[in-house]
Amino acid sequence: MKTYLDCLPCMMQQALNAGRAATDNEYAIKRLLDKTASFISSVPMDIPPPEIASHIYRFVKEETGNHDAYKHHKALHIKEALALYSELQNIIVGSDDPLLTAVRLSIAGNVIDLGVHQQFNILEEVKQIVNKAFGIDDYQEFKQKVSTSNWILYIGDNSGESVFDRLLIQQIARKTIYIVRDVPVINDVTYDDAIASGLADVAEIRSSGCSAPGLILDQCTEEFVQIFDSAPMVIAKGQGNYEGLSQCKRDVFFLLKAKCHVIARDLAVQKGDIVLKYKK
């Protein structure tokens, strides 16, 4: 997905939020905002937003000295999600279609996004999404692909959300390689976060080599690209991965909530819609 004009003020807000999460030094935050504004003024608009964001979060580290500004938030979100785990499992097991319910819950976890907003209620989101209509509903294709795939590549998004991904991977019941960010960026899932979420119990955890808040293939390792190209089925979670992979040259299932009007417009859905999109 290309960068839209409306993405640019969002980038500035992300820089401010991340700066404040990283330090109390107002001078450092001002330098960060100046550097971000200067970079944005000359950035090409035909690149995906995560590519721009990767530079901004590098600026955060350079100006504040904090390489994991959201570390505390990530640990808290994982703890909160794990506290709901047994209850969420019961919801899945008691449903008419456990796989579909697990998909819905996985999307519900996508609300945990500090790049878009700073406040959310996980339990309230779960209650709403369990019965919410899809803006794009390619579930039948998803179900069919699961049934015919001997292994699955699952690209993670946010750290607390990874607990919800674990629920879906259990229902898929196929060998799964779970992909994490190479280094901390916003509250995106890293190797350590995935371990804390219990994902090692259900999947093989690997890094893509990409440090952007969304998968950019030309920033990934050659090993990952080979896995990506050869995977029988690819699931990509969240807006950042949609932004980075929506134009890639293979089929991908995108699971997300459209949390901003730019993403909603690009997907031709309403803001707030839940999406299971099969890009063929």
CSV table of C-alpha atoms in Angstrom, one decimal:
chain,number,residue,atom,x,y,z
A,1,MET,CA,0.0,0.0,0.0
A,2,LYS,CA,1.3,3.4,-0.9
A,3,THR,CA,1.6,6.3,1.7
A,4,TYR,CA,-1.4,8.7,1.6
A,5,LEU,CA,-1.2,12.4,2.7
A,6,ASP,CA,-3.3,11.6,5.7
A,7,CYS,CA,-0.6,9.2,6.9
A,8,LEU,CA,1.9,12.0,7.4
A,9,PRO,CA,0.3,13.8,10.4
A,10,CYS,CA,-0.2,10.3,11.9
A,11,MET,CA,3.5,9.7,11.5
A,12,MET,CA,4.2,12.9,13.5
A,13,GLN,CA,1.8,11.9,16.2
A,14,GLN,CA,3.5,8.5,16.4
A,15,ALA,CA,6.8,10.2,16.8
A,16,LEU,CA,5.5,12.3,19.6
A,17,ASN,CA,3.8,9.4,21.4
A,18,ALA,CA,7.0,7.2,21.1
A,19,GLY,CA,9.2,10.1,22.2
A,20,ARG,CA,7.1,10.6,25.3
A,21,ALA,CA,7.1,6.9,26.0
A,22,ALA,CA,10.9,6.8,25.6
A,23,THR,CA,11.9,9.8,27.7
A,24,ASP,CA,10.9,12.8,29.8
A,25,ASN,CA,13.5,15.0,28.1
A,26,GLU,CA,11.5,17.7,26.2
A,27,TYR,CA,14.6,18.8,24.3
A,28,ALA,CA,15.2,15.2,23.0
A,29,ILE,CA,11.5,15.0,22.0
A,30,LYS,CA,11.8,18.3,20.1
A,31,ARG,CA,14.9,17.1,18.3
A,32,LEU,CA,13.0,13.9,17.4
A,33,LEU,CA,10.0,15.9,16.0
A,34,ASP,CA,12.3,18.2,14.0
A,35,LYS,CA,14.1,15.2,12.5
A,36,THR,CA,10.8,13.5,11.7
A,37,ALA,CA,9.3,16.6,10.1
A,38,SER,CA,12.5,17.1,8.0
A,39,PHE,CA,12.4,13.5,6.8
A,40,ILE,CA,8.7,13.5,6.0
A,41,SER,CA,9.1,16.7,4.0
A,42,SER,CA,11.1,14.8,1.3
A,43,VAL,CA,9.8,11.2,1.6
A,44,PRO,CA,8.4,9.6,-1.6
A,45,MET,CA,4.7,8.8,-1.4
A,46,ASP,CA,4.8,5.6,-3.4
A,47,ILE,CA,6.5,3.6,-0.6
A,48,PRO,CA,4.4,1.8,2.1
A,49,PRO,CA,3.9,3.6,5.5
A,50,PRO,CA,5.9,1.0,7.5
A,51,GLU,CA,9.0,1.9,5.5
A,52,ILE,CA,8.6,5.5,6.6
A,53,ALA,CA,7.8,4.5,10.2
A,54,SER,CA,11.0,2.4,10.3
A,55,HIS,CA,13.1,5.6,10.0
A,56,ILE,CA,11.0,7.4,12.6
A,57,TYR,CA,11.4,4.7,15.2
A,58,ARG,CA,15.2,4.7,14.4
A,59,PHE,CA,15.1,8.5,15.1
A,60,VAL,CA,13.4,7.7,18.5
A,61,LYS,CA,16.2,5.5,19.5
A,62,GLU,CA,18.9,7.9,18.3
A,63,GLU,CA,17.4,11.0,20.1
A,64,THR,CA,16.3,9.3,23.3
A,65,GLY,CA,18.7,6.5,23.7
A,66,ASN,CA,15.8,4.2,24.5
A,67,HIS,CA,15.8,1.1,22.3
A,68,ASP,CA,12.5,-0.4,23.6
A,69,ALA,CA,10.3,2.5,24.6
A,70,TYR,CA,7.2,0.3,24.9
A,71,LYS,CA,8.8,-2.5,26.9
A,72,HIS,CA,6.6,-2.0,29.9
A,73,HIS,CA,3.5,-1.7,27.8
A,74,LYS,CA,4.2,-4.9,26.0
A,75,ALA,CA,4.8,-6.9,29.2
A,76,LEU,CA,1.5,-5.5,30.6
A,77,HIS,CA,-0.5,-6.3,27.4
A,78,ILE,CA,0.8,-9.9,27.4
A,79,LYS,CA,0.0,-10.3,31.1
A,80,GLU,CA,-3.6,-9.0,30.5
A,81,ALA,CA,-4.1,-11.2,27.5
A,82,LEU,CA,-2.8,-14.3,29.3
A,83,ALA,CA,-5.2,-13.6,32.1
A,84,LEU,CA,-8.1,-14.0,29.6
A,85,TYR,CA,-6.6,-17.1,28.0
A,86,SER,CA,-8.7,-19.7,29.7
A,87,GLU,CA,-11.9,-17.7,29.2
A,88,LEU,CA,-11.1,-17.2,25.5
A,89,GLN,CA,-10.4,-20.9,25.1
A,90,ASN,CA,-13.8,-21.7,26.6
A,91,ILE,CA,-15.5,-19.3,24.1
A,92,ILE,CA,-13.8,-21.1,21.2
A,93,VAL,CA,-14.6,-24.6,22.4
A,94,GLY,CA,-18.3,-23.7,23.1
A,95,SER,CA,-18.9,-22.1,19.7
A,96,ASP,CA,-20.6,-23.6,16.7
A,97,ASP,CA,-17.5,-23.0,14.5
A,98,PRO,CA,-14.3,-23.0,16.7
A,99,LEU,CA,-12.0,-22.1,13.9
A,100,LEU,CA,-14.1,-19.1,12.9
A,101,THR,CA,-14.4,-18.0,16.5
A,102,ALA,CA,-10.6,-18.3,16.9
A,103,VAL,CA,-10.2,-16.1,13.8
A,104,ARG,CA,-12.5,-13.5,15.3
A,105,LEU,CA,-10.6,-13.5,18.6
A,106,SER,CA,-7.3,-13.2,16.8
A,107,ILE,CA,-8.7,-10.1,15.0
A,108,ALA,CA,-10.0,-8.8,18.4
A,109,GLY,CA,-6.4,-8.9,19.7
A,110,ASN,CA,-5.5,-6.5,16.8
A,111,VAL,CA,-7.0,-3.6,18.8
A,112,ILE,CA,-3.7,-3.6,20.9
A,113,ASP,CA,-2.0,-1.1,18.7
A,114,LEU,CA,0.0,1.8,20.2
A,115,GLY,CA,0.9,3.1,16.8
A,116,VAL,CA,-2.7,4.0,16.1
A,117,HIS,CA,-4.2,4.8,19.6
A,118,GLN,CA,-3.1,4.7,23.1
A,119,GLN,CA,-6.2,3.4,24.9
A,120,PHE,CA,-8.3,0.3,24.4
A,121,ASN,CA,-10.2,-2.3,26.4
A,122,ILE,CA,-9.3,-5.9,25.4
A,123,LEU,CA,-12.3,-7.6,27.0
A,124,GLU,CA,-14.8,-5.1,25.6
A,125,GLU,CA,-13.3,-5.6,22.1
A,126,VAL,CA,-13.6,-9.4,22.4
A,127,LYS,CA,-17.3,-9.1,23.3
A,128,GLN,CA,-18.0,-6.9,20.3
A,129,ILE,CA,-16.0,-8.8,17.7
A,130,VAL,CA,-17.3,-12.3,18.6
A,131,ASN,CA,-20.6,-11.5,16.8
A,132,LYS,CA,-19.6,-8.6,14.6
A,133,ALA,CA,-20.1,-8.9,10.8
A,134,PHE,CA,-17.0,-8.9,8.6
A,135,GLY,CA,-16.3,-5.9,6.3
A,136,ILE,CA,-14.5,-8.5,4.1
A,137,ASP,CA,-15.3,-12.1,4.7
A,138,ASP,CA,-13.1,-14.6,2.9
A,139,TYR,CA,-13.5,-17.2,5.7
A,140,GLN,CA,-14.6,-20.1,3.4
A,141,GLU,CA,-11.3,-19.7,1.3
A,142,PHE,CA,-9.4,-19.4,4.6
A,143,LYS,CA,-11.0,-22.6,5.9
A,144,GLN,CA,-10.3,-24.5,2.7
A,145,LYS,CA,-6.7,-23.4,2.6
A,146,VAL,CA,-6.1,-24.5,6.1
A,147,SER,CA,-7.5,-27.9,5.3
A,148,THR,CA,-5.1,-28.4,2.3
A,149,SER,CA,-1.9,-26.9,3.8
A,150,ASN,CA,0.6,-29.1,5.6
A,151,TRP,CA,2.3,-26.1,7.2
A,152,ILE,CA,1.5,-22.4,7.6
A,153,LEU,CA,3.5,-19.1,7.8
A,154,TYR,CA,2.0,-16.8,10.3
A,155,ILE,CA,3.3,-13.2,10.5
A,156,GLY,CA,2.7,-11.6,13.8
A,157,ASP,CA,1.9,-8.0,14.7
A,158,ASN,CA,1.5,-6.7,18.2
A,159,SER,CA,2.9,-8.3,21.4
A,160,GLY,CA,-0.3,-8.7,23.4
A,161,GLU,CA,-2.1,-9.8,20.2
A,162,SER,CA,0.3,-12.7,20.0
A,163,VAL,CA,-1.6,-14.4,22.8
A,164,PHE,CA,-4.7,-14.3,20.6
A,165,ASP,CA,-2.6,-15.6,17.7
A,166,ARG,CA,-1.7,-18.6,19.8
A,167,LEU,CA,-5.4,-19.5,20.2
A,168,LEU,CA,-5.9,-19.4,16.4
A,169,ILE,CA,-2.7,-21.5,15.7
A,170,GLN,CA,-4.0,-24.1,18.2
A,171,GLN,CA,-7.3,-24.3,16.2
A,172,ILE,CA,-5.5,-24.4,12.8
A,173,ALA,CA,-3.6,-27.5,14.2
A,174,ARG,CA,-0.9,-27.4,11.5
A,175,LYS,CA,2.9,-27.0,11.7
A,176,THR,CA,3.3,-23.2,12.0
A,177,ILE,CA,6.2,-20.9,11.6
A,178,TYR,CA,5.5,-17.7,13.6
A,179,ILE,CA,7.3,-14.5,12.4
A,180,VAL,CA,8.4,-11.7,14.7
A,181,ARG,CA,10.1,-8.4,14.4
A,182,ASP,CA,13.9,-8.4,14.4
A,183,VAL,CA,14.2,-5.6,17.0
A,184,PRO,CA,11.8,-3.7,19.2
A,185,VAL,CA,9.6,-1.3,17.3
A,186,ILE,CA,6.4,0.3,18.9
A,187,ASN,CA,4.7,-2.6,20.7
A,188,ASP,CA,5.3,-5.1,17.9
A,189,VAL,CA,6.0,-8.7,18.8
A,190,THR,CA,9.7,-9.7,19.1
A,191,TYR,CA,11.2,-13.2,19.9
A,192,ASP,CA,11.1,-12.6,23.6
A,193,ASP,CA,7.5,-11.3,23.5
A,194,ALA,CA,6.5,-14.4,21.6
A,195,ILE,CA,8.1,-16.6,24.2
A,196,ALA,CA,6.3,-14.8,27.0
A,197,SER,CA,3.0,-15.3,25.1
A,198,GLY,CA,3.5,-19.0,25.1
A,199,LEU,CA,3.8,-19.3,21.3
A,200,ALA,CA,6.8,-21.7,21.5
A,201,ASP,CA,4.2,-24.3,22.7
A,202,VAL,CA,2.4,-24.1,19.3
A,203,ALA,CA,4.8,-22.8,16.7
A,204,GLU,CA,8.4,-22.4,15.6
A,205,ILE,CA,9.3,-18.7,16.2
A,206,ARG,CA,11.6,-16.9,13.7
A,207,SER,CA,12.5,-13.4,12.9
A,208,SER,CA,11.9,-11.9,9.4
A,209,GLY,CA,15.0,-9.7,9.8
A,210,CYS,CA,12.8,-6.7,9.3
A,211,SER,CA,12.8,-3.9,11.9
A,212,ALA,CA,9.9,-1.9,10.4
A,213,PRO,CA,6.5,-2.0,12.1
A,214,GLY,CA,5.1,-4.0,9.1
A,215,LEU,CA,6.8,-6.5,6.8
A,216,ILE,CA,8.9,-5.0,4.0
A,217,LEU,CA,10.1,-7.8,1.9
A,218,ASP,CA,13.3,-6.1,0.6
A,219,GLN,CA,14.3,-5.5,4.3
A,220,CYS,CA,13.9,-9.2,5.2
A,221,THR,CA,16.6,-11.9,5.3
A,222,GLU,CA,17.1,-14.1,2.3
A,223,GLU,CA,16.1,-17.1,4.5
A,224,PHE,CA,12.8,-15.5,5.4
A,225,VAL,CA,12.0,-14.6,1.8
A,226,GLN,CA,12.5,-18.2,0.8
A,227,ILE,CA,10.2,-19.3,3.5
A,228,PHE,CA,7.6,-16.7,2.5
A,229,ASP,CA,7.7,-17.7,-1.2
A,230,SER,CA,7.5,-21.4,-0.4
A,231,ALA,CA,4.8,-21.4,2.3
A,232,PRO,CA,1.6,-23.2,1.3
A,233,MET,CA,-0.4,-20.6,3.3
A,234,VAL,CA,0.5,-17.2,4.6
A,235,ILE,CA,-1.5,-15.4,7.3
A,236,ALA,CA,-0.5,-11.7,8.0
A,237,LYS,CA,-1.9,-10.0,11.0
A,238,GLY,CA,-2.6,-6.3,11.5
A,239,GLN,CA,-2.5,-3.0,9.5
A,240,GLY,CA,1.3,-2.7,9.3
A,241,ASN,CA,1.6,-6.1,7.6
A,242,TYR,CA,-1.3,-5.2,5.3
A,243,GLU,CA,0.5,-1.9,4.3
A,244,GLY,CA,3.7,-3.7,3.6
A,245,LEU,CA,2.4,-6.8,1.8
A,246,SER,CA,-0.8,-5.7,0.1
A,247,GLN,CA,1.1,-5.5,-3.2
A,248,CYS,CA,3.3,-8.6,-2.9
A,249,LYS,CA,3.2,-11.2,-5.6
A,250,ARG,CA,1.7,-14.1,-3.8
A,251,ASP,CA,-1.5,-15.0,-2.1
A,252,VAL,CA,-1.9,-13.8,1.5
A,253,PHE,CA,-4.7,-13.9,4.1
A,254,PHE,CA,-4.9,-10.6,6.0
A,255,LEU,CA,-6.6,-10.5,9.4
A,256,LEU,CA,-7.1,-7.1,10.9
A,257,LYS,CA,-9.4,-4.4,12.2
A,258,ALA,CA,-9.5,-1.3,10.1
A,259,LYS,CA,-8.5,1.2,12.8
A,260,CYS,CA,-8.0,4.3,10.6
A,261,HIS,CA,-9.9,5.7,7.7
A,262,VAL,CA,-6.9,5.5,5.4
A,263,ILE,CA,-6.7,1.7,5.8
A,264,ALA,CA,-10.5,1.4,5.6
A,265,ARG,CA,-10.6,3.4,2.3
A,266,ASP,CA,-7.8,1.3,0.8
A,267,LEU,CA,-9.8,-1.9,1.7
A,268,ALA,CA,-13.1,-0.4,0.7
A,269,VAL,CA,-14.6,-1.0,4.1
A,270,GLN,CA,-15.8,1.2,7.0
A,271,LYS,CA,-13.5,2.3,9.8
A,272,GLY,CA,-13.9,-0.2,12.7
A,273,ASP,CA,-14.7,-3.1,10.4
A,274,ILE,CA,-13.1,-6.5,10.9
A,275,VAL,CA,-11.4,-8.0,7.9
A,276,LEU,CA,-10.5,-11.4,6.7
A,277,LYS,CA,-9.2,-10.7,3.2
A,278,TYR,CA,-7.7,-13.2,0.8
A,279,LYS,CA,-5.3,-11.5,-1.6
A,280,LYS,CA,-4.9,-13.9,-4.5
